[in-house]
XYZ file of C-alpha atoms in Angstrom:
256
model
C 66.902 16.625 76.445
C 67.499 16.766 80.689
C 67.264 19.875 81.597
C 70.702 19.791 83.292
C 71.884 19.528 78.800
C 69.095 23.062 78.277
C 71.055 25.644 80.843
C 73.062 27.745 78.282
C 75.891 26.908 81.018
C 76.956 23.732 82.618
C 79.124 23.433 85.680
C 80.572 20.458 87.851
C 83.346 19.275 89.878
C 85.174 16.339 89.426
C 88.612 15.453 91.498
C 89.676 19.571 91.870
C 88.624 20.426 89.059
C 84.822 22.536 87.601
C 84.910 22.102 84.501
C 82.440 24.864 83.125
C 80.359 24.139 79.480
C 79.172 26.316 77.099
C 76.249 24.454 75.803
C 74.677 26.312 72.847
C 75.549 24.891 70.257
C 72.320 25.377 68.209
C 73.864 29.027 67.642
C 77.101 27.905 68.151
C 77.562 29.412 71.342
C 77.203 33.190 70.049
C 77.900 36.102 73.476
C 74.201 36.308 73.588
C 74.059 37.787 76.905
C 72.317 35.441 78.186
C 75.680 32.902 78.086
C 78.060 35.285 78.805
C 76.200 35.780 81.841
C 75.673 32.848 82.811
C 79.960 31.700 82.023
C 80.598 34.655 84.537
C 78.303 33.543 86.292
C 79.800 30.357 87.017
C 83.605 30.992 87.266
C 82.548 32.913 90.117
C 80.937 30.179 91.251
C 83.740 28.468 90.861
C 86.301 31.007 92.675
C 83.735 30.923 95.143
C 83.904 27.208 95.608
C 86.066 25.696 98.048
C 85.548 21.592 96.361
C 87.419 23.795 93.685
C 91.012 24.384 92.226
C 91.309 25.589 89.177
C 88.824 25.848 86.581
C 88.514 23.917 83.168
C 86.690 25.857 81.073
C 85.269 24.230 77.264
C 82.440 24.044 75.159
C 80.026 22.196 73.221
C 80.645 21.791 69.803
C 80.368 22.868 66.492
C 82.400 25.676 68.527
C 83.840 27.114 71.651
C 82.476 30.603 70.145
C 81.443 31.715 67.419
C 81.593 35.602 68.211
C 79.517 38.965 69.598
C 75.171 38.165 68.943
C 74.822 40.443 66.308
C 71.430 40.657 66.782
C 71.997 42.590 70.131
C 75.074 44.927 70.424
C 75.731 47.661 72.301
C 77.049 49.079 75.122
C 74.857 46.600 77.726
C 77.007 43.608 75.257
C 80.737 45.128 75.667
C 80.164 45.762 79.291
C 78.867 41.957 80.426
C 82.432 41.199 77.684
C 84.699 42.996 79.266
C 83.183 41.550 83.238
C 84.037 38.031 82.339
C 87.213 39.064 80.002
C 88.811 40.618 83.862
C 86.971 37.964 85.793
C 89.406 35.976 83.788
C 91.940 37.080 83.742
C 92.106 38.113 86.938
C 90.582 34.820 88.878
C 92.442 33.421 91.658
C 92.706 30.049 90.628
C 94.001 29.074 87.647
C 91.678 28.724 83.551
C 92.597 26.526 80.645
C 90.466 26.553 77.991
C 89.493 23.761 75.645
C 88.811 24.892 72.174
C 86.852 22.521 70.122
C 86.431 24.014 67.153
C 85.654 27.388 66.184
C 86.306 30.233 67.844
C 86.007 33.402 66.395
C 85.956 37.313 67.007
C 84.850 37.052 71.369
C 85.823 33.353 71.103
C 89.800 34.383 70.781
C 89.463 36.838 73.252
C 87.802 34.582 75.419
C 90.427 32.377 75.289
C 94.529 34.560 75.103
C 92.381 35.441 78.421
C 92.383 31.637 79.856
C 96.081 31.375 81.523
C 96.367 28.084 79.566
C 94.714 27.158 76.081
C 94.790 23.582 74.074
C 92.462 23.595 71.111
C 91.852 20.118 68.222
C 93.633 20.972 65.047
C 89.979 20.825 63.143
C 89.560 23.849 65.273
C 89.444 27.041 63.697
C 90.108 31.374 64.767
C 89.093 34.405 62.631
C 89.066 38.086 63.390
C 86.299 38.141 61.559
C 84.822 42.503 62.961
C 85.579 44.097 59.548
C 83.380 42.220 57.709
C 81.067 43.374 59.483
C 81.977 46.728 59.134
C 83.475 46.643 63.135
C 86.840 45.979 64.351
C 88.398 43.808 67.342
C 87.900 45.896 69.782
C 88.115 44.837 73.409
C 89.235 41.998 72.838
C 92.579 43.607 71.128
C 93.532 44.299 74.984
C 93.886 40.595 75.529
C 95.163 39.271 71.879
C 97.779 42.571 70.947
C 99.986 41.016 73.682
C 100.363 37.965 72.731
C 100.898 39.197 68.972
C 103.723 39.363 66.765
C 102.498 44.112 65.278
C 102.320 42.250 61.473
C 101.070 39.159 62.505
C 97.435 41.648 64.340
C 97.637 44.124 61.030
C 97.026 40.041 59.019
C 94.648 39.071 61.018
C 92.432 41.901 62.392
C 92.615 43.658 58.578
C 92.105 41.023 56.362
C 89.627 39.062 58.880
C 90.932 35.835 57.574
C 90.540 32.207 59.095
C 92.906 30.226 60.652
C 93.490 26.715 61.989
C 94.006 25.641 65.883
C 98.623 25.559 64.288
C 98.645 29.201 63.525
C 97.126 30.556 66.675
C 99.160 28.266 68.841
C 102.185 29.383 66.322
C 101.092 33.023 67.496
C 100.969 32.338 70.749
C 97.039 32.778 71.137
C 97.278 29.953 72.499
C 98.734 27.872 73.674
C 98.918 24.696 72.358
C 96.900 22.939 69.314
C 97.037 18.985 69.319
C 94.830 16.604 67.002
C 91.119 15.936 68.852
C 92.359 12.748 70.593
C 95.709 13.927 72.893
C 93.088 16.995 74.203
C 91.997 14.874 76.981
C 95.854 14.450 77.328
C 97.111 17.739 77.644
C 94.221 19.490 79.319
C 95.024 16.037 82.408
C 98.150 16.937 82.360
C 97.928 20.486 83.076
C 95.765 19.348 85.481
C 97.443 17.499 87.395
C 101.050 19.802 87.350
C 98.555 22.488 88.794
C 96.640 21.266 91.781
C 100.846 19.799 92.851
C 101.279 23.640 93.460
C 100.449 25.885 96.621
C 97.038 28.049 95.957
C 97.931 31.457 97.505
C 101.709 29.911 95.657
C 100.011 29.609 91.938
C 97.442 33.011 92.636
C 100.366 35.117 92.584
C 102.653 33.146 89.993
C 99.423 34.758 87.694
C 98.933 38.147 89.713
C 102.715 38.813 89.233
C 103.142 37.848 85.506
C 100.236 40.960 85.051
C 101.704 43.255 87.462
C 105.038 43.017 86.216
C 105.246 44.015 82.986
C 102.599 46.959 84.054
C 105.164 48.879 86.039
C 108.671 50.154 85.534
C 111.365 47.398 85.915
C 112.075 49.054 89.560
C 108.678 48.897 90.868
C 108.549 46.102 90.073
C 111.725 44.735 91.740
C 110.222 46.238 94.972
C 106.553 45.375 94.564
C 108.105 41.684 93.775
C 110.892 42.207 96.634
C 108.244 42.599 98.748
C 106.005 39.216 97.980
C 107.997 37.450 97.753
C 108.918 38.047 101.569
C 105.589 37.426 101.833
C 105.100 34.518 100.519
C 108.174 32.166 101.799
C 106.787 33.603 105.425
C 103.528 32.205 104.393
C 102.085 28.881 106.008
C 101.478 27.097 102.641
C 105.051 28.304 102.548
C 106.438 26.123 105.861
C 103.932 23.935 105.109
C 105.932 23.014 101.479
C 109.507 23.871 102.137
C 109.068 21.835 105.647
C 107.409 18.276 103.035
C 110.218 18.633 100.542
C 112.806 18.355 103.316
C 111.055 15.165 104.880
C 110.337 13.947 101.207
C 106.464 13.875 101.379
C 103.659 15.836 99.765
C 102.319 19.030 101.278
C 98.672 19.345 102.860
C 97.851 21.500 100.081
C 98.727 18.985 96.885
C 96.577 17.339 95.144
C 96.892 14.683 92.853
C 93.979 12.734 90.643
C 93.872 9.076 91.703
């Protein structure tokens, strides 16, 4: 086994895409301090990496993430998880979760925080916290906006596990498909995202959260101002000019 394979989190950039891999299969990628810090560091590197336009966050099987590290819990662990989830949501670059295997507890929180997510149909999900005497408190902030209340009550209170198809139906993840099709789904998302303007993608993601958090009047005022700023930006001017000239914008990236 190489030194790279022993790393808890792997980081690689290929064709403008950062690939971040949770790589502690021996404990099913439980949210140890080492793993959480490693993912946080890799995503921070991705955000600052000019060679990366977006990120695919994935795992070494058999689990995307099995949830909390029950051997080390407390305020410190909670703070690290909160910081990671906020980094994912606040990332100016899109983050795609590619899930292969168990996705439990805090793992669902990570999947829900990502912008797009796809799981193999064999992946298993579950909010198992009540079965060890706790509740999915921190991750509820990211999961409840996606879940109908009746489904949240059933899943949070019973702790029963469910498959990726149901996770997609509940909108906890974007899509579920057979393992042989997952790469094609991710590649399609990546190809289309790379056609978008970098600053426009950041603005599009940010507005989804900001509009939901303010009144309609305030949202209209903020979005009117944002629209004017975007249309007058060099990125938009290049995009509009390229459209008129029937060519690709200079910032568009196409994977060969």
